[in-house]
Tab-separated table of C-alpha atoms and ligand atoms in Angstrom:
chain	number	residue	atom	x	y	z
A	1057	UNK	CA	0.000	0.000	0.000
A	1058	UNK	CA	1.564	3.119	-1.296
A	1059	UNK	CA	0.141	6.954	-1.079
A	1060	UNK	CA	1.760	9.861	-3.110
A	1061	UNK	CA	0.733	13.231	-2.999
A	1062	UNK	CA	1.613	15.991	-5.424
A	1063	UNK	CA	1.654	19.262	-4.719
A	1064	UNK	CA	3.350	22.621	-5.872
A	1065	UNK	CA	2.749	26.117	-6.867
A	1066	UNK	CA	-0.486	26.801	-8.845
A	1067	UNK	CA	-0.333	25.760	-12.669
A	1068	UNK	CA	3.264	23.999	-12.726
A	1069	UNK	CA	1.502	20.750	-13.690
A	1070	UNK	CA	0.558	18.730	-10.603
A	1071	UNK	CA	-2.934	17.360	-11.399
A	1072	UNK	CA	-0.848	16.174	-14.637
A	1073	UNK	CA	2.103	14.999	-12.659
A	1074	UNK	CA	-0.585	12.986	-10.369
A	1075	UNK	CA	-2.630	11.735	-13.437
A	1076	UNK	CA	0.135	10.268	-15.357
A	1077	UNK	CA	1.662	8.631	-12.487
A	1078	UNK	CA	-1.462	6.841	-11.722
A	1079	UNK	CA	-2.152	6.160	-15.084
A	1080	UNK	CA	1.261	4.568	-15.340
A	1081	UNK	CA	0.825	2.736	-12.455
A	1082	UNK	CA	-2.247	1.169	-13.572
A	1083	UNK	CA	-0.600	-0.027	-16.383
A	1084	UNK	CA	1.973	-1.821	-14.363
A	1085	UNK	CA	-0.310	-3.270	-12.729
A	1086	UNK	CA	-1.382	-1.705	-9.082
A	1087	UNK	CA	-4.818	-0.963	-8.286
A	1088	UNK	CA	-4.730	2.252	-8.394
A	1089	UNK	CA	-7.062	5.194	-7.233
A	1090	UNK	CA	-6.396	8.568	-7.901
A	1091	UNK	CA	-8.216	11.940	-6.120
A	1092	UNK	CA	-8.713	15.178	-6.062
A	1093	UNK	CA	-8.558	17.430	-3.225
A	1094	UNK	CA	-8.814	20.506	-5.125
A	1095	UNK	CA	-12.145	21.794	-5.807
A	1096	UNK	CA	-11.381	22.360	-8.941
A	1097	UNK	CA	-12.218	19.500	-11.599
A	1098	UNK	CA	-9.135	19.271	-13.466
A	1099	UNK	CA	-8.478	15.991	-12.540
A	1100	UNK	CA	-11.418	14.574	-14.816
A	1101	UNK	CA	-10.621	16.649	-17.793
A	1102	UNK	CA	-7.056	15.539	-17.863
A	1103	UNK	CA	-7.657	12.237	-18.018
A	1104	UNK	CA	-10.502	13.182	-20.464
A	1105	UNK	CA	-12.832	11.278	-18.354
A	1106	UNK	CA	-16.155	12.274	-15.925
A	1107	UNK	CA	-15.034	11.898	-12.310
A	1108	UNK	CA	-17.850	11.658	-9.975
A	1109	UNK	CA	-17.526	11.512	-5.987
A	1110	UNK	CA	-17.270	7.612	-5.940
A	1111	UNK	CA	-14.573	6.048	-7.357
A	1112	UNK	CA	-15.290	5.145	-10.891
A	1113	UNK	CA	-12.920	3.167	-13.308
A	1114	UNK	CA	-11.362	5.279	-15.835
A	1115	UNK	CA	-9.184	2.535	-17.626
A	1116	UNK	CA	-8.560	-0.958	-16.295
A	1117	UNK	CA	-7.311	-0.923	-12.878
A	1118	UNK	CA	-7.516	3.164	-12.888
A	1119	UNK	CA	-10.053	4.931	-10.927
A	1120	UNK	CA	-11.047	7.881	-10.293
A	1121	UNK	CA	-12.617	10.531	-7.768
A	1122	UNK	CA	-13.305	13.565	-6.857
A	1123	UNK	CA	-13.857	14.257	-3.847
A	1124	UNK	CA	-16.944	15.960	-2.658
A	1125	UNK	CA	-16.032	18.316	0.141
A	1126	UNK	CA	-18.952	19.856	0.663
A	1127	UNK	CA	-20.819	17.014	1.530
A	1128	UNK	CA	-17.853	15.983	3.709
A	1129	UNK	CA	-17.774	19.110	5.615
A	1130	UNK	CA	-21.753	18.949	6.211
A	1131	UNK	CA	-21.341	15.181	7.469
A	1132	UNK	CA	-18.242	16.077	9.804
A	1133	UNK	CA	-18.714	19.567	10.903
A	1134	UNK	CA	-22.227	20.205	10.466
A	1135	UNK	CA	-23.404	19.162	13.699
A	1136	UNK	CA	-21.049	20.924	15.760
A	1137	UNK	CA	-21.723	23.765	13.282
A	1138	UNK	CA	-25.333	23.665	14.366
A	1139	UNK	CA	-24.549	24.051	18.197
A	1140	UNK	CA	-22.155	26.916	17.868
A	1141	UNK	CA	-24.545	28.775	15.878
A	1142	UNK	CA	-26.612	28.430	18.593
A	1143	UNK	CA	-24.713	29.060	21.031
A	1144	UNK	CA	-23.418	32.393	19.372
A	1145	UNK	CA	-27.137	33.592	18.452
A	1146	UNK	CA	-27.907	32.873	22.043
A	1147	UNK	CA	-25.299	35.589	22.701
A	1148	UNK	CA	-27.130	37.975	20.860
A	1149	UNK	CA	-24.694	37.709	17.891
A	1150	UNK	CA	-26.507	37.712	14.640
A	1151	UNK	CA	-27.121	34.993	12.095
A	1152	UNK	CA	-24.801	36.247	9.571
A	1153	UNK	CA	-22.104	37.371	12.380
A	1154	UNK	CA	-22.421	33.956	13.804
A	1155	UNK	CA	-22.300	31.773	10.576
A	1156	UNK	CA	-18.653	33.272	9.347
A	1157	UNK	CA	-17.192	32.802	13.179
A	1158	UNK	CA	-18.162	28.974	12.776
A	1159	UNK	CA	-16.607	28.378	9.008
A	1160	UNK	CA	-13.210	26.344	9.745
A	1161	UNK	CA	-10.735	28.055	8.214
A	1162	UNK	CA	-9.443	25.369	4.849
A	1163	UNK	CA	-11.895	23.051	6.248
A	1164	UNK	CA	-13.171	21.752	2.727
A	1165	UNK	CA	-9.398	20.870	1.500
A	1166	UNK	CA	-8.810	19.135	5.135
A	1167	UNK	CA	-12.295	17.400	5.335
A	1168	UNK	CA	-10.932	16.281	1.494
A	1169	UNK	CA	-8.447	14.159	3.345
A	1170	UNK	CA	-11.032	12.626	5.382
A	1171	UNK	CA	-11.905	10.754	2.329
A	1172	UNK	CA	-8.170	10.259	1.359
A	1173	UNK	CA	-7.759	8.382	4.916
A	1174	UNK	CA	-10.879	6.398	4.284
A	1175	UNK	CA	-9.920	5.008	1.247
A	1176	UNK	CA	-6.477	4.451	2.267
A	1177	UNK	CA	-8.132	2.511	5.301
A	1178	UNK	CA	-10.359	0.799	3.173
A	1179	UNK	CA	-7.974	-1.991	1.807
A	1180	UNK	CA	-8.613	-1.929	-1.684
A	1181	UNK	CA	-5.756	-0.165	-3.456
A	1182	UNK	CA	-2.588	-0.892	-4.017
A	1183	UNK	CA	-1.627	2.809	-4.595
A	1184	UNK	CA	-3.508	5.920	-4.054
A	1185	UNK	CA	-2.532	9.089	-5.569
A	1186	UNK	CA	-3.541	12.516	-4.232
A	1187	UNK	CA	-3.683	15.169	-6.399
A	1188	UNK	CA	-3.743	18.410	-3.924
A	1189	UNK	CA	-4.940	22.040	-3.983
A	1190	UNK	CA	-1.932	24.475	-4.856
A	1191	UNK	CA	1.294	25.174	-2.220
A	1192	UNK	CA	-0.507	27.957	0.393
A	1193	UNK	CA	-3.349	25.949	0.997
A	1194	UNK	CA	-1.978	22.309	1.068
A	1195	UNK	CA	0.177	23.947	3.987
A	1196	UNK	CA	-2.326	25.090	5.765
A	1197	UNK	CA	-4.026	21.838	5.540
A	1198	UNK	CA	-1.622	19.489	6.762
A	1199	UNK	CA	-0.849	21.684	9.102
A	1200	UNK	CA	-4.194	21.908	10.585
A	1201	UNK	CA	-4.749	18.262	12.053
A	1202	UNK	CA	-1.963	18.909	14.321
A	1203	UNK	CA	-3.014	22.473	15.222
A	1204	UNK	CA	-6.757	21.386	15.630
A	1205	UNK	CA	-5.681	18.423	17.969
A	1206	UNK	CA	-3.564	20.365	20.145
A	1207	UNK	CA	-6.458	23.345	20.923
A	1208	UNK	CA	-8.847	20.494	20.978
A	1209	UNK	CA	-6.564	18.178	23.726
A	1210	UNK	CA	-5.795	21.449	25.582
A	1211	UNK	CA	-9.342	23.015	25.723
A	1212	UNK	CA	-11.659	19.884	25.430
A	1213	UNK	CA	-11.123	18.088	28.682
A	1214	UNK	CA	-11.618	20.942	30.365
A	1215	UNK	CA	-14.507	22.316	28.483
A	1216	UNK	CA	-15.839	18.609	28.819
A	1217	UNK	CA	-15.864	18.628	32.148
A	1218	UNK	CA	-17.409	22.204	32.862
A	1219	UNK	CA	-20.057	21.325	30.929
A	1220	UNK	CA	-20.994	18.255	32.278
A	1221	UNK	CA	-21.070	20.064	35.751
A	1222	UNK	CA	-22.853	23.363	34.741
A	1223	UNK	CA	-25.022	21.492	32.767
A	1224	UNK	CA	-28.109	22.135	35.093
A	1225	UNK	CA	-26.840	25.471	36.401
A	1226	UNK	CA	-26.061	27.344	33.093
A	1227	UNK	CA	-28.315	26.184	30.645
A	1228	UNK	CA	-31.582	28.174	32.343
A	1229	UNK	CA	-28.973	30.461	33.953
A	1230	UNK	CA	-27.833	32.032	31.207
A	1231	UNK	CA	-29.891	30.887	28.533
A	1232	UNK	CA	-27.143	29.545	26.122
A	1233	UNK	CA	-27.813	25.724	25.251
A	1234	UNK	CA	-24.786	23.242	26.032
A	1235	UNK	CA	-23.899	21.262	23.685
A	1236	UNK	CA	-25.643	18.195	23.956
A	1237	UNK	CA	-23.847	14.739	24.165
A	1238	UNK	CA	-24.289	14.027	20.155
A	1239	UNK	CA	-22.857	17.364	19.062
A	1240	UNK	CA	-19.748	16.135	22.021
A	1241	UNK	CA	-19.501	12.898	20.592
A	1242	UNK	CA	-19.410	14.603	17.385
A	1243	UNK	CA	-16.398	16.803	17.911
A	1244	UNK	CA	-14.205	13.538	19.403
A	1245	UNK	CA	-15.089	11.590	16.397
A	1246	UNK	CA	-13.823	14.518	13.807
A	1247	UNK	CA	-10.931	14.979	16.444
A	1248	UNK	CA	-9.764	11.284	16.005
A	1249	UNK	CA	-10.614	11.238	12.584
A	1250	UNK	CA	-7.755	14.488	12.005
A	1251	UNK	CA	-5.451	12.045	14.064
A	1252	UNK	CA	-5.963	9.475	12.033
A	1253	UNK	CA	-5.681	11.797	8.927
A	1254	UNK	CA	-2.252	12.741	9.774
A	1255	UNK	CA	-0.782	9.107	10.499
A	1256	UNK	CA	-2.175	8.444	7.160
A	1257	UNK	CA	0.011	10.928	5.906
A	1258	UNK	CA	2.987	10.297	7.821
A	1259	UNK	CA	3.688	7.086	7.421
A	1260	UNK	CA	6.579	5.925	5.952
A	1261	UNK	CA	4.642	4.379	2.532
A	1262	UNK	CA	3.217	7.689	1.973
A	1263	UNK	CA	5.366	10.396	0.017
A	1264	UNK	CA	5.174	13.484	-1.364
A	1265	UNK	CA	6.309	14.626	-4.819
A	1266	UNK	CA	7.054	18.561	-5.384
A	1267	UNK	CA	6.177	19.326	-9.211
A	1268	UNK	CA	8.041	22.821	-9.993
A	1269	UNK	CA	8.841	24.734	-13.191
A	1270	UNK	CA	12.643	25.524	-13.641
A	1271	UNK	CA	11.903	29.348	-13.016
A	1272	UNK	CA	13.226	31.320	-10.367
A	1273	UNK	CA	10.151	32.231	-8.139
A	1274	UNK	CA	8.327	28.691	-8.644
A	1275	UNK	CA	11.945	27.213	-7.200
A	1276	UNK	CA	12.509	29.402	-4.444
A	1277	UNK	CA	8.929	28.724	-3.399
A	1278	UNK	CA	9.811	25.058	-3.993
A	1279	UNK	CA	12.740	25.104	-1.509
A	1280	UNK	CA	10.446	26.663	0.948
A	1281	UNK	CA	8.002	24.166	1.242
A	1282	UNK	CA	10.327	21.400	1.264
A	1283	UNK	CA	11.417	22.964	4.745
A	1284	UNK	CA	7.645	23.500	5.577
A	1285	UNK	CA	6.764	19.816	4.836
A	1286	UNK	CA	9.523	18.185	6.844
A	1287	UNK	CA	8.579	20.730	9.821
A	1288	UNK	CA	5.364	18.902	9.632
A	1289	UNK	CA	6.623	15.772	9.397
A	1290	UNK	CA	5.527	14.822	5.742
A	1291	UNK	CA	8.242	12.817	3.646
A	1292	UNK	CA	9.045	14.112	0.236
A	1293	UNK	CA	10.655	11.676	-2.222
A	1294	UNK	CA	11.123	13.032	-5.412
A	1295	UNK	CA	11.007	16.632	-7.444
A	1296	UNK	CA	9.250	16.906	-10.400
A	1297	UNK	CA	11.190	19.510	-12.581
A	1298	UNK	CA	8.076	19.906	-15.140
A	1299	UNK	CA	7.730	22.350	-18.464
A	1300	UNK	CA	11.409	21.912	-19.435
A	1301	UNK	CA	12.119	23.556	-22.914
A	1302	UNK	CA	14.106	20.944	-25.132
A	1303	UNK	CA	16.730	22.659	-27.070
A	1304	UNK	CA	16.568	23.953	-30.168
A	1305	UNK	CA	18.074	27.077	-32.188
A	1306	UNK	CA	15.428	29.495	-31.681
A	1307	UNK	CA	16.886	32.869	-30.264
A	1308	UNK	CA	13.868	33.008	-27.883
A	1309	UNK	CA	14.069	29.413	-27.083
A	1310	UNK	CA	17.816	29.286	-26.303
A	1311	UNK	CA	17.272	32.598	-24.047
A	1312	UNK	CA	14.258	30.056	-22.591
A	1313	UNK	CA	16.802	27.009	-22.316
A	1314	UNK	CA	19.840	28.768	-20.906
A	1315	UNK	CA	17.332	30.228	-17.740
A	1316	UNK	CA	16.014	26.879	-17.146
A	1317	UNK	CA	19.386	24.933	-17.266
A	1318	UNK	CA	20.645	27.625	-14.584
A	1319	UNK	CA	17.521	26.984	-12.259
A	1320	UNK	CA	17.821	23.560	-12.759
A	1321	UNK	CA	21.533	23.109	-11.954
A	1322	UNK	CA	19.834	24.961	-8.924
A	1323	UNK	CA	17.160	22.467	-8.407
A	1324	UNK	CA	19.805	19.879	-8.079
A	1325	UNK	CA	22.152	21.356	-5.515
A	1326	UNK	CA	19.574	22.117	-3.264
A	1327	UNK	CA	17.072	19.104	-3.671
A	1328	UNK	CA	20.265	16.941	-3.128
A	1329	UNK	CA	19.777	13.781	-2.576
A	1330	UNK	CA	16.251	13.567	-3.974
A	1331	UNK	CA	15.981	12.692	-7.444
A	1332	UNK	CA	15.100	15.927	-9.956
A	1333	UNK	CA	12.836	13.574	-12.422
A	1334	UNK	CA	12.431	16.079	-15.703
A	1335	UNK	CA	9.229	16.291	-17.917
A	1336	UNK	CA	10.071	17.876	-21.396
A	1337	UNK	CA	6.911	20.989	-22.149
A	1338	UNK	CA	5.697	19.575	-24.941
A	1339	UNK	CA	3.958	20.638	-27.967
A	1340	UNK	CA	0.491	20.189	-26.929
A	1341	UNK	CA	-0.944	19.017	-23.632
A	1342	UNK	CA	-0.922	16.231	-22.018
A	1343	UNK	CA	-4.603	14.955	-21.977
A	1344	UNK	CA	-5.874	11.635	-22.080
A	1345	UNK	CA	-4.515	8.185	-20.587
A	1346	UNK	CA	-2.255	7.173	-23.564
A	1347	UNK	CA	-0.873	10.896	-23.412
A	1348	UNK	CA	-0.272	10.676	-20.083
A	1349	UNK	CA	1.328	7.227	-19.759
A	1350	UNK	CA	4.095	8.755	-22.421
A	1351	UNK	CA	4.324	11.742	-20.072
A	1352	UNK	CA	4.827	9.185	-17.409
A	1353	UNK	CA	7.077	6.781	-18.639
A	1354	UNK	CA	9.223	9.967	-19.793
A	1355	UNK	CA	9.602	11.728	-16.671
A	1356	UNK	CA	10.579	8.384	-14.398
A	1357	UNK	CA	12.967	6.956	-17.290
A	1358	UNK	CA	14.239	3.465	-15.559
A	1359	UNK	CA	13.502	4.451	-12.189
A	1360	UNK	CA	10.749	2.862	-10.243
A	1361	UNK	CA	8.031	5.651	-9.493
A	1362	UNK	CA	6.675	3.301	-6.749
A	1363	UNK	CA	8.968	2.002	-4.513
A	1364	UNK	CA	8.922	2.834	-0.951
A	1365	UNK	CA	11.983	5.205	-0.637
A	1366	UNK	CA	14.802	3.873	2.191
A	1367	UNK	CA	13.264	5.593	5.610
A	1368	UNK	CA	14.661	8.794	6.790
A	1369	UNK	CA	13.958	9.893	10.528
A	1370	UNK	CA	12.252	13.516	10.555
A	1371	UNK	CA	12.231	13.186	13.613
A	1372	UNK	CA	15.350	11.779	16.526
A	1373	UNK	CA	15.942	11.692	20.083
A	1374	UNK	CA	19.556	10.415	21.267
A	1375	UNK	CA	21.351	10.235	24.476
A	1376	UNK	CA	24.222	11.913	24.728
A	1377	UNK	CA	26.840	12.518	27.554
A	1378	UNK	CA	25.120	15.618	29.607
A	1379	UNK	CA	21.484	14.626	28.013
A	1380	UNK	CA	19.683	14.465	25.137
A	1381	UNK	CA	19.934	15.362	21.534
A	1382	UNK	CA	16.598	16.009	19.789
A	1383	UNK	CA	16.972	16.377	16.207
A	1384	UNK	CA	14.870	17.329	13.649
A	1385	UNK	CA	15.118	17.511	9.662
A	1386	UNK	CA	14.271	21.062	8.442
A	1387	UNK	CA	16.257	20.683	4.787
A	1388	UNK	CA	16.973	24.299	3.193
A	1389	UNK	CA	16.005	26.110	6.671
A	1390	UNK	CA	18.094	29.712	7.626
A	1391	UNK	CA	19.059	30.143	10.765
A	1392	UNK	CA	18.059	33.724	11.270
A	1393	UNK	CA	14.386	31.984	9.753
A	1394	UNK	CA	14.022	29.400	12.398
A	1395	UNK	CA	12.735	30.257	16.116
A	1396	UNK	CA	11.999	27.669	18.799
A	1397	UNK	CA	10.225	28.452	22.195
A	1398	UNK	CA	9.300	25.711	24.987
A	1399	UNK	CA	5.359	26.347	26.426
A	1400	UNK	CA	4.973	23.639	29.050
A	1401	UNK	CA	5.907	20.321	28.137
A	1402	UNK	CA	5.876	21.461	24.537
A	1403	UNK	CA	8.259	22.508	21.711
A	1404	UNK	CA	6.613	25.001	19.618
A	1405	UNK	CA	9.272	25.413	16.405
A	1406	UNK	CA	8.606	27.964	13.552
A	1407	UNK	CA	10.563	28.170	10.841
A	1408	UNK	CA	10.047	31.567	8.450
A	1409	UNK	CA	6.304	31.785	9.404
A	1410	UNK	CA	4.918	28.136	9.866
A	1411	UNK	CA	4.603	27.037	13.378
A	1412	UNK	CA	4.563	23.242	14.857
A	1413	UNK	CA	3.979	22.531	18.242
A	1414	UNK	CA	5.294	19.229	19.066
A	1415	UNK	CA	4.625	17.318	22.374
A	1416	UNK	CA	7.962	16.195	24.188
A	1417	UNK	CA	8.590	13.023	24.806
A	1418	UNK	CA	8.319	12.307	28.242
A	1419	UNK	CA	12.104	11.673	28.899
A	1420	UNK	CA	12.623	15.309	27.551
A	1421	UNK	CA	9.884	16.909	30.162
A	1422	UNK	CA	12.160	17.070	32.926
A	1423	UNK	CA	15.054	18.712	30.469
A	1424	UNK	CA	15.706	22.168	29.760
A	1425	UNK	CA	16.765	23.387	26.267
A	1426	UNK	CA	20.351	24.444	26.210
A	1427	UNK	CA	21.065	25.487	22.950
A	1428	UNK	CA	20.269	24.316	19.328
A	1429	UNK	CA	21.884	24.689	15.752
A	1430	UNK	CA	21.128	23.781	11.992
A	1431	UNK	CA	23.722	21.390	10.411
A	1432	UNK	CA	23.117	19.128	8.126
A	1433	UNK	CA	19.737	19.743	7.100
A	1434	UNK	CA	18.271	19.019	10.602
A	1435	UNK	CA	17.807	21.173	13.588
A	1436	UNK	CA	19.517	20.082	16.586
A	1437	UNK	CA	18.597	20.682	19.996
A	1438	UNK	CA	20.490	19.870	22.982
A	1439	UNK	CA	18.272	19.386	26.302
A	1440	UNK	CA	19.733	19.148	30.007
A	1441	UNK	CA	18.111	17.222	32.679
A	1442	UNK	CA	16.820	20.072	34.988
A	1443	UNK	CA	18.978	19.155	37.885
A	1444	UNK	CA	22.100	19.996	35.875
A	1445	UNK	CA	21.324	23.527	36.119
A	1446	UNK	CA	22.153	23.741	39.916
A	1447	UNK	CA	25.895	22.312	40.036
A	1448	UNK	CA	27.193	19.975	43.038
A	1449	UNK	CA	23.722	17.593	42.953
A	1450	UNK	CA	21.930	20.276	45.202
A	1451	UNK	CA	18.548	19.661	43.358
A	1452	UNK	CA	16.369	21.820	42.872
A	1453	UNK	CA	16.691	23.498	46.438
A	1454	UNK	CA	20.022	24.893	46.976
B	27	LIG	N1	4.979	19.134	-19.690
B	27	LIG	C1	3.930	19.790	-20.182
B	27	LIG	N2	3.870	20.148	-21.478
B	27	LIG	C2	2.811	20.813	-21.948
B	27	LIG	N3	1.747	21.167	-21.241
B	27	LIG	C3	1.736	20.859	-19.932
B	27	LIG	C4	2.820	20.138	-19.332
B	27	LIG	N4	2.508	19.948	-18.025
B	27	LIG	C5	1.301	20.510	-17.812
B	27	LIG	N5	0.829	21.054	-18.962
B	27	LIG	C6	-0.436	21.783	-19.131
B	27	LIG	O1	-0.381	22.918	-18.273
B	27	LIG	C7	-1.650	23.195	-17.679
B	27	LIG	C8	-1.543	23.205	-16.182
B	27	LIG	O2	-1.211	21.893	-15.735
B	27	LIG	P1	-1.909	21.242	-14.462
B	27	LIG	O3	-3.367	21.451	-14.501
B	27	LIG	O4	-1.406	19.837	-14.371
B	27	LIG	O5	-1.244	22.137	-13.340
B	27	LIG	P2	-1.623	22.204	-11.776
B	27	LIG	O6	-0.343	22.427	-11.053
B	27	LIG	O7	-2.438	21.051	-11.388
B	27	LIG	O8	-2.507	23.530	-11.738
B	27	LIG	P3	-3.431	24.047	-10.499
B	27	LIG	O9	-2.487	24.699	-9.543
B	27	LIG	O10	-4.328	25.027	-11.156
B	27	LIG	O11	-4.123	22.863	-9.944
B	27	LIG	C9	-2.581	22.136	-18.221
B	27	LIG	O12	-3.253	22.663	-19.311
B	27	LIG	C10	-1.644	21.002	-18.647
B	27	LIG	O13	-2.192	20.223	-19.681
B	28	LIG	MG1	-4.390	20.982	-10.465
């Protein structure tokens, strides 16, 4: 079982990245599924075929979906929808007022993935191939299961347990309705679901693939999100240099050619080790399953598109002589980019913007940071057991 998710700046080619990969894979032989996150339906007309929001074979052992996040969004989040709009017009807050305060921010894209995990879960493909919504909002959306669990496991005990004792006080007290169990049991299931969403994309069979355009501002957007990614724990295995001109003796070509080969000597260097798999721009575009298979078999020459890549740990904790080392990969990261801050028995690292909070591990709890640095690729952090800090074993009271 193998899941690989495209994404990259808007219009460099990812739904036909995703397509022909699936299509390819099909014809090797893996049942193969292939969906779209993005509300837009370009998945259906590149592969010239009607997608619907079941998965429908497209070509044998092919199908396809698109994924119908509305619906999604009114199974998972519609009930807990209902009691906050409620609850807010109870306020006094007005309908309108009330109905923008309880729209999820990216919810559609992240309920998407609800169906993504599902199918994964379901057992019956050997591959499944997302294709996502462009860079900004695929960020946001894989960063929001982690964000969403940690308000919910911070606030929801608590809230939980206020409610069930105010219950009988508050509701005629104050005249705004508690949520009732359903609308509680509600929020746990979409909370476990998220959880579940996210080992579904962490896993070490699932991959990403960055599609890019040799051109400056699509690459250093590129190299930004392959930082991004890693900070949130997503694997990416391969860059897919798309829209590469083919020589030829055109002054407005070779102009074309010369910029490219400079970004892509680029791409290289700083994508090191992953492979750089090139797809020429062709003379028309690639539409169609026998297109697409060409397109395919093109980009991934003799390499095998498929296989699970040799695991890399995002993520490390190692003993060392006065404590522990916690490392973790942040490829392409600046220094003067990347902040870290400890709140509790959490890490919260951001890096140019994009904040993860990660729990410690328990060993770490008791620790205090004492310094970190980038090398390598990875952020390392050095943590002291707490005692350290007052010399000659006096503890913590001198
Ligand atoms: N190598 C190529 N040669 C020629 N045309 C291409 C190539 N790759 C993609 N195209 C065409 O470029 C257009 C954009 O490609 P595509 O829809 O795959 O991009 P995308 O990254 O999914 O866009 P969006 O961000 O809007 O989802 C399409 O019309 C596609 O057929
Ligand atoms: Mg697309």
């Amino acid at each position: 079982m193998r899941v690989l998710l495209f994404t990259g700046k808007g219009g460099v080619g990812k739904t036909t990245a995703a397509a022909a990969t699936a299509v390819l894979a099909a014809r090797r032989g893996l049942k193969t599924l292939v969906l779209s996150t993005d509300a837009a339906h370009s998945l259906g007309d590149t592969l010239a075929f009607e997608a619907g929001p079941e998965p429908t074979e497209c070509v044998a052992g092919l199908f396809v979906q698109q994924v119908d996040a509305e619906s999604r969004l009114t199974q998972s989040w519609g009930q807990i929808q209902g009691y906050l709009l409620s609850a807010l017009e109870a306020t006094g807050l007005d309908r309108l007022r009330a109905e923008e305060l309880t729209v999820l921010p990216g919810a559609e894209e992240v309920l998407a993935l609800l169906e993504v995990r599902d199918q994964v879960r379901s057992g019956r493909w050997d591959l499944v191939v997302v294709d996502c919504a462009p860079t900004a909002e695929t960020l946001r959306l894989l960063a929001l299961p982690e964000a969403l669990d940690w308000y919910l496991s911070k606030l929801y005990p608590i809230e939980r347990r206020v409610v069930r004792a105010l219950r009988p006080l508050l509701g005629e007290a104050v005249g705004i309705p508690l949520p009732r169990q359903p609308v509680l049991d509600a929020a746990e299931r979409l909370h476990e679901s998220l959880l579940d969403v996210q080992e579904v994309l962490q896993a070490p069979t699932t991959s990403v693939r960055l599609v890019l355009t040799p051109e400056s501002v699509v690459v250093a957007e590129a190299r930004r999100m392959l930082t991004s990614l890693a900070l949130y724990g997503y694997r990416v295995d391969a860059v897919i240099a798309n829209r590469v001109f083919p020589d030829g003796s055109d002054p407005w070509l070779a102009g074309w050619v010369a910029a490219q080969r400079e970004q892509l000597a680029e791409v290289n260097d700083s994508f090191a080790p992953l492979p750089v798999h090139r797809g020429l721009y062709r003379a028309a575009e690639p539409v169609g399953p026998s297109s697409l298979v060409g397109f395919a078999e093109a980009i991934y020459a003799d390499t095998d598109p498929f296989a699970v890549p040799a695991s890399q740990d995002l993520l490390e904790v190692e003993r060392t002589p006065g404590g522990f080392q916690m490392s973790v990969a942040l490829p392409l990261a600046q220094r003067q980019d990347v902040d870290l801050a400890r709140v509790g028995d959490d890490l919260v690292l951001s890096v140019g913007g994009r904040r993860r909070v990660m729990a410690l591990p328990s060993a770490l709890r008791r620790c205090s940071v004492a310094g970190a640095k980038l090398e390598g690729g990875r952020l390392r952090i050095a943590f002291v057991p707490d005692r350290a800090q007052w010399p000659h074993g006096q503890g913590a009271h001198p």
